[in-house]
Amino acid sequence: ATFKNQMSENDFETKLTFVEIFNRLDKDGNGFLSKAEFLAMSKEGYFKKPLSEEELNDLFDQADVFKIGRLNLFEFMSILRKNVKIGIQEIGYGYLPLAWGSLTAYWLGLGMQELGLTLVRVPSTFNVWISQGFRDSIPQYVFDTSTIHAVQVSVMLVSYIASVALTQKLCDDNRIGPVRFGTHAVTQSIGAAITLYLMLSPEAIVSAYR
């Protein structure tokens, strides 16, 4: 078997992510890996099948596109994703856009419902007396429910598409088959649907309207 085929069949013997491995190898903390730091990777026991110094040298040279003798995080992650099988922790990055979108949609709903009432609530909050006439003159801006729902659905839709696209990219980069990708896509679809239901239902505990 060629070296590339041997690498593609190799696995990581660690639950650490690529970012965590990079930070551990970056002994001087300068944000880059020298060749010496990179070569130390096999000795740390990260690979199921330890690589020789010659094999690691070859990987480093492939990753060092600009031939400056050091690798940044993206070069490091790119070369490993192309040559080594990864675990579920790396595929999990595909769920991040959906998680961020869920939080953003929820807090946008609260903000569009509550922030416009901030001015009128300030006197009561700080126990400042004002006349009812002045209180009534303070502007209040509250979006209607349909507008809030439209914004939340849009945010969730964009984040869902981004999650599926990123997960597919990670699966393609690491030669993970369509069945496993489909499982992640279905999981993300169910998660997005449940999140939207909870946010858009006034009776739900996490609703923005309770």
GROMACS .gro file of C-alpha atoms in nm:
model
  210
    1ALA     CA    1   0.000   0.000   0.000
    2THR     CA    2   0.118   0.350  -0.074
    3PHE     CA    3   0.191   0.597   0.204
    4LYS     CA    4  -0.121   0.796   0.116
    5ASN     CA    5  -0.338   0.484   0.138
    6GLN     CA    6  -0.178   0.390   0.469
    7MET     CA    7  -0.252   0.736   0.603
    8SER     CA    8  -0.613   0.731   0.485
    9GLU     CA    9  -0.662   0.409   0.681
   10ASN     CA   10  -0.501   0.548   0.993
   11ASP     CA   11  -0.705   0.668   1.292
   12PHE     CA   12  -0.648   0.901   1.580
   13GLU     CA   13  -0.604   0.736   1.919
   14THR     CA   14  -0.733   1.043   2.102
   15LYS     CA   15  -1.057   1.222   2.178
   16LEU     CA   16  -0.887   1.558   2.138
   17THR     CA   17  -0.992   1.784   1.852
   18PHE     CA   18  -0.746   1.912   1.592
   19VAL     CA   19  -0.744   2.251   1.767
   20GLU     CA   20  -0.653   2.094   2.100
   21ILE     CA   21  -0.379   1.884   1.939
   22PHE     CA   22  -0.238   2.192   1.764
   23ASN     CA   23  -0.228   2.387   2.091
   24ARG     CA   24  -0.052   2.102   2.270
   25LEU     CA   25   0.210   2.071   1.997
   26ASP     CA   26   0.266   2.448   1.986
   27LYS     CA   27   0.513   2.442   2.275
   28ASP     CA   28   0.631   2.802   2.237
   29GLY     CA   29   0.274   2.931   2.201
   30ASN     CA   30   0.342   3.145   1.894
   31GLY     CA   31   0.041   3.017   1.700
   32PHE     CA   32   0.249   2.817   1.453
   33LEU     CA   33   0.401   2.469   1.439
   34SER     CA   34   0.765   2.438   1.345
   35LYS     CA   35   0.877   2.116   1.177
   36ALA     CA   36   1.024   1.997   1.507
   37GLU     CA   37   0.694   2.056   1.687
   38PHE     CA   38   0.503   1.881   1.409
   39LEU     CA   39   0.737   1.580   1.414
   40ALA     CA   40   0.666   1.535   1.784
   41MET     CA   41   0.305   1.447   1.700
   42SER     CA   42   0.366   1.076   1.640
   43LYS     CA   43   0.559   1.040   1.965
   44GLU     CA   44   0.260   1.179   2.155
   45GLY     CA   45   0.059   0.869   2.063
   46TYR     CA   46  -0.209   1.047   1.861
   47PHE     CA   47  -0.198   0.795   1.573
   48LYS     CA   48  -0.324   0.439   1.595
   49LYS     CA   49  -0.037   0.343   1.362
   50PRO     CA   50   0.267   0.553   1.459
   51LEU     CA   51   0.426   0.739   1.168
   52SER     CA   52   0.796   0.748   1.093
   53GLU     CA   53   0.990   1.073   1.086
   54GLU     CA   54   1.011   1.045   0.708
   55GLU     CA   55   0.632   1.012   0.678
   56LEU     CA   56   0.573   1.311   0.906
   57ASN     CA   57   0.829   1.511   0.709
   58ASP     CA   58   0.633   1.434   0.394
   59LEU     CA   59   0.308   1.547   0.557
   60PHE     CA   60   0.469   1.869   0.679
   61ASP     CA   61   0.607   1.950   0.334
   62GLN     CA   62   0.264   1.893   0.179
   63ALA     CA   63   0.100   2.122   0.433
   64ASP     CA   64   0.364   2.396   0.415
   65VAL     CA   65   0.225   2.545   0.095
   66PHE     CA   66   0.428   2.867   0.113
   67LYS     CA   67   0.749   2.688   0.216
   68ILE     CA   68   0.813   2.909   0.519
   69GLY     CA   69   0.899   2.623   0.756
   70ARG     CA   70   0.595   2.649   0.981
   71LEU     CA   71   0.225   2.564   0.978
   72ASN     CA   72  -0.070   2.767   1.096
   73LEU     CA   73  -0.383   2.605   1.241
   74PHE     CA   74  -0.568   2.592   0.910
   75GLU     CA   75  -0.280   2.427   0.726
   76PHE     CA   76  -0.245   2.175   1.009
   77MET     CA   77  -0.616   2.088   1.008
   78SER     CA   78  -0.631   2.072   0.630
   79ILE     CA   79  -0.347   1.823   0.588
   80LEU     CA   80  -0.477   1.594   0.862
   81ARG     CA   81  -0.834   1.599   0.735
   82LYS     CA   82  -0.710   1.494   0.393
   83ASN     CA   83  -0.494   1.210   0.524
   84VAL     CA   84  -0.637   1.073   0.849
   85LYS     CA   85  -0.975   0.940   0.956
   86ILE     CA   86  -1.134   1.159   1.219
   87GLY     CA   87  -1.376   1.091   1.498
   88ILE     CA   88  -1.720   1.218   1.586
   89GLN     CA   89  -1.577   1.517   1.773
   90GLU     CA   90  -1.463   1.678   1.445
   91ILE     CA   91  -1.792   1.610   1.264
   92GLY     CA   92  -1.958   1.778   1.560
   93TYR     CA   93  -1.828   2.112   1.434
   94GLY     CA   94  -2.100   2.086   1.170
   95TYR     CA   95  -2.361   2.146   1.440
   96LEU     CA   96  -2.216   2.481   1.548
   97PRO     CA   97  -2.405   2.701   1.296
   98LEU     CA   98  -2.734   2.546   1.407
   99ALA     CA   99  -2.648   2.602   1.774
  100TRP     CA  100  -2.551   2.964   1.712
  101GLY     CA  101  -2.861   3.018   1.499
  102SER     CA  102  -3.088   2.876   1.769
  103LEU     CA  103  -2.946   3.110   2.032
  104THR     CA  104  -2.957   3.408   1.797
  105ALA     CA  105  -3.318   3.342   1.695
  106TYR     CA  106  -3.428   3.304   2.057
  107TRP     CA  107  -3.264   3.621   2.181
  108LEU     CA  108  -3.379   3.817   1.877
  109GLY     CA  109  -3.734   3.718   1.965
  110LEU     CA  110  -3.690   3.843   2.319
  111GLY     CA  111  -3.519   4.161   2.202
  112MET     CA  112  -3.785   4.248   1.947
  113GLN     CA  113  -4.050   4.189   2.212
  114GLU     CA  114  -3.887   4.358   2.512
  115LEU     CA  115  -3.620   4.611   2.413
  116GLY     CA  116  -3.876   4.857   2.279
  117LEU     CA  117  -4.030   4.876   2.628
  118THR     CA  118  -3.703   4.964   2.801
  119LEU     CA  119  -3.760   5.341   2.816
  120VAL     CA  120  -4.105   5.320   2.965
  121ARG     CA  121  -3.984   5.075   3.231
  122VAL     CA  122  -3.681   5.276   3.344
  123PRO     CA  123  -3.871   5.498   3.597
  124SER     CA  124  -4.029   5.195   3.768
  125THR     CA  125  -3.700   5.008   3.771
  126PHE     CA  126  -3.519   5.291   3.953
  127ASN     CA  127  -3.820   5.403   4.161
  128VAL     CA  128  -3.840   5.742   3.987
  129TRP     CA  129  -4.181   5.908   4.002
  130ILE     CA  130  -4.318   6.052   3.680
  131SER     CA  131  -4.665   6.168   3.589
  132GLN     CA  132  -4.896   5.937   3.401
  133GLY     CA  133  -4.913   6.186   3.117
  134PHE     CA  134  -4.534   6.183   3.073
  135ARG     CA  135  -4.528   5.806   3.100
  136ASP     CA  136  -4.786   5.780   2.824
  137SER     CA  137  -4.574   6.003   2.601
  138ILE     CA  138  -4.267   5.776   2.619
  139PRO     CA  139  -4.236   5.589   2.287
  140GLN     CA  140  -4.280   5.213   2.292
  141TYR     CA  141  -4.159   4.996   2.007
  142VAL     CA  142  -4.279   4.638   1.999
  143PHE     CA  143  -4.273   4.421   1.688
  144ASP     CA  144  -4.583   4.218   1.613
  145THR     CA  145  -4.571   3.844   1.657
  146SER     CA  146  -4.575   3.763   1.286
  147THR     CA  147  -4.268   3.980   1.222
  148ILE     CA  148  -4.078   3.820   1.511
  149HIS     CA  149  -4.169   3.475   1.383
  150ALA     CA  150  -4.055   3.562   1.033
  151VAL     CA  151  -3.715   3.680   1.161
  152GLN     CA  152  -3.670   3.371   1.380
  153VAL     CA  153  -3.763   3.133   1.099
  154SER     CA  154  -3.520   3.310   0.862
  155VAL     CA  155  -3.233   3.286   1.110
  156MET     CA  156  -3.303   2.920   1.179
  157LEU     CA  157  -3.330   2.838   0.808
  158VAL     CA  158  -2.995   3.001   0.729
  159SER     CA  159  -2.823   2.830   1.024
  160TYR     CA  160  -2.975   2.492   0.932
  161ILE     CA  161  -2.852   2.516   0.572
  162ALA     CA  162  -2.507   2.622   0.697
  163SER     CA  163  -2.494   2.326   0.937
  164VAL     CA  164  -2.588   2.072   0.673
  165ALA     CA  165  -2.340   2.223   0.423
  166LEU     CA  166  -2.058   2.227   0.678
  167THR     CA  167  -2.132   1.870   0.789
  168GLN     CA  168  -2.127   1.753   0.428
  169LYS     CA  169  -1.794   1.929   0.374
  170LEU     CA  170  -1.645   1.761   0.682
  171CYS     CA  171  -1.777   1.422   0.573
  172ASP     CA  172  -1.643   1.467   0.219
  173ASP     CA  173  -1.303   1.579   0.343
  174ASN     CA  174  -1.274   1.274   0.563
  175ARG     CA  175  -1.423   1.015   0.330
  176ILE     CA  176  -1.726   0.955   0.551
  177GLY     CA  177  -2.005   0.783   0.362
  178PRO     CA  178  -2.352   0.914   0.272
  179VAL     CA  179  -2.529   0.702   0.533
  180ARG     CA  180  -2.345   0.869   0.820
  181PHE     CA  181  -2.388   1.213   0.661
  182GLY     CA  182  -2.759   1.141   0.616
  183THR     CA  183  -2.788   1.051   0.984
  184HIS     CA  184  -2.636   1.385   1.083
  185ALA     CA  185  -2.857   1.573   0.837
  186VAL     CA  186  -3.173   1.408   0.975
  187THR     CA  187  -3.061   1.482   1.332
  188GLN     CA  188  -3.004   1.847   1.242
  189SER     CA  189  -3.344   1.866   1.071
  190ILE     CA  190  -3.522   1.727   1.376
  191GLY     CA  191  -3.328   1.959   1.607
  192ALA     CA  192  -3.412   2.266   1.399
  193ALA     CA  193  -3.782   2.171   1.381
  194ILE     CA  194  -3.810   2.112   1.757
  195THR     CA  195  -3.625   2.435   1.834
  196LEU     CA  196  -3.855   2.636   1.608
  197TYR     CA  197  -4.164   2.474   1.758
  198LEU     CA  198  -4.054   2.561   2.110
  199MET     CA  199  -3.966   2.919   2.016
  200LEU     CA  200  -4.284   2.987   1.820
  201SER     CA  201  -4.529   2.828   2.065
  202PRO     CA  202  -4.654   3.077   2.328
  203GLU     CA  203  -4.727   2.794   2.573
  204ALA     CA  204  -4.375   2.650   2.557
  205ILE     CA  205  -4.139   2.705   2.849
  206VAL     CA  206  -3.861   2.849   2.630
  207SER     CA  207  -4.093   3.069   2.426
  208ALA     CA  208  -3.989   3.432   2.385
  209TYR     CA  209  -4.339   3.537   2.484
  210ARG     CA  210  -4.361   3.399   2.837
   0.00000   0.00000   0.00000
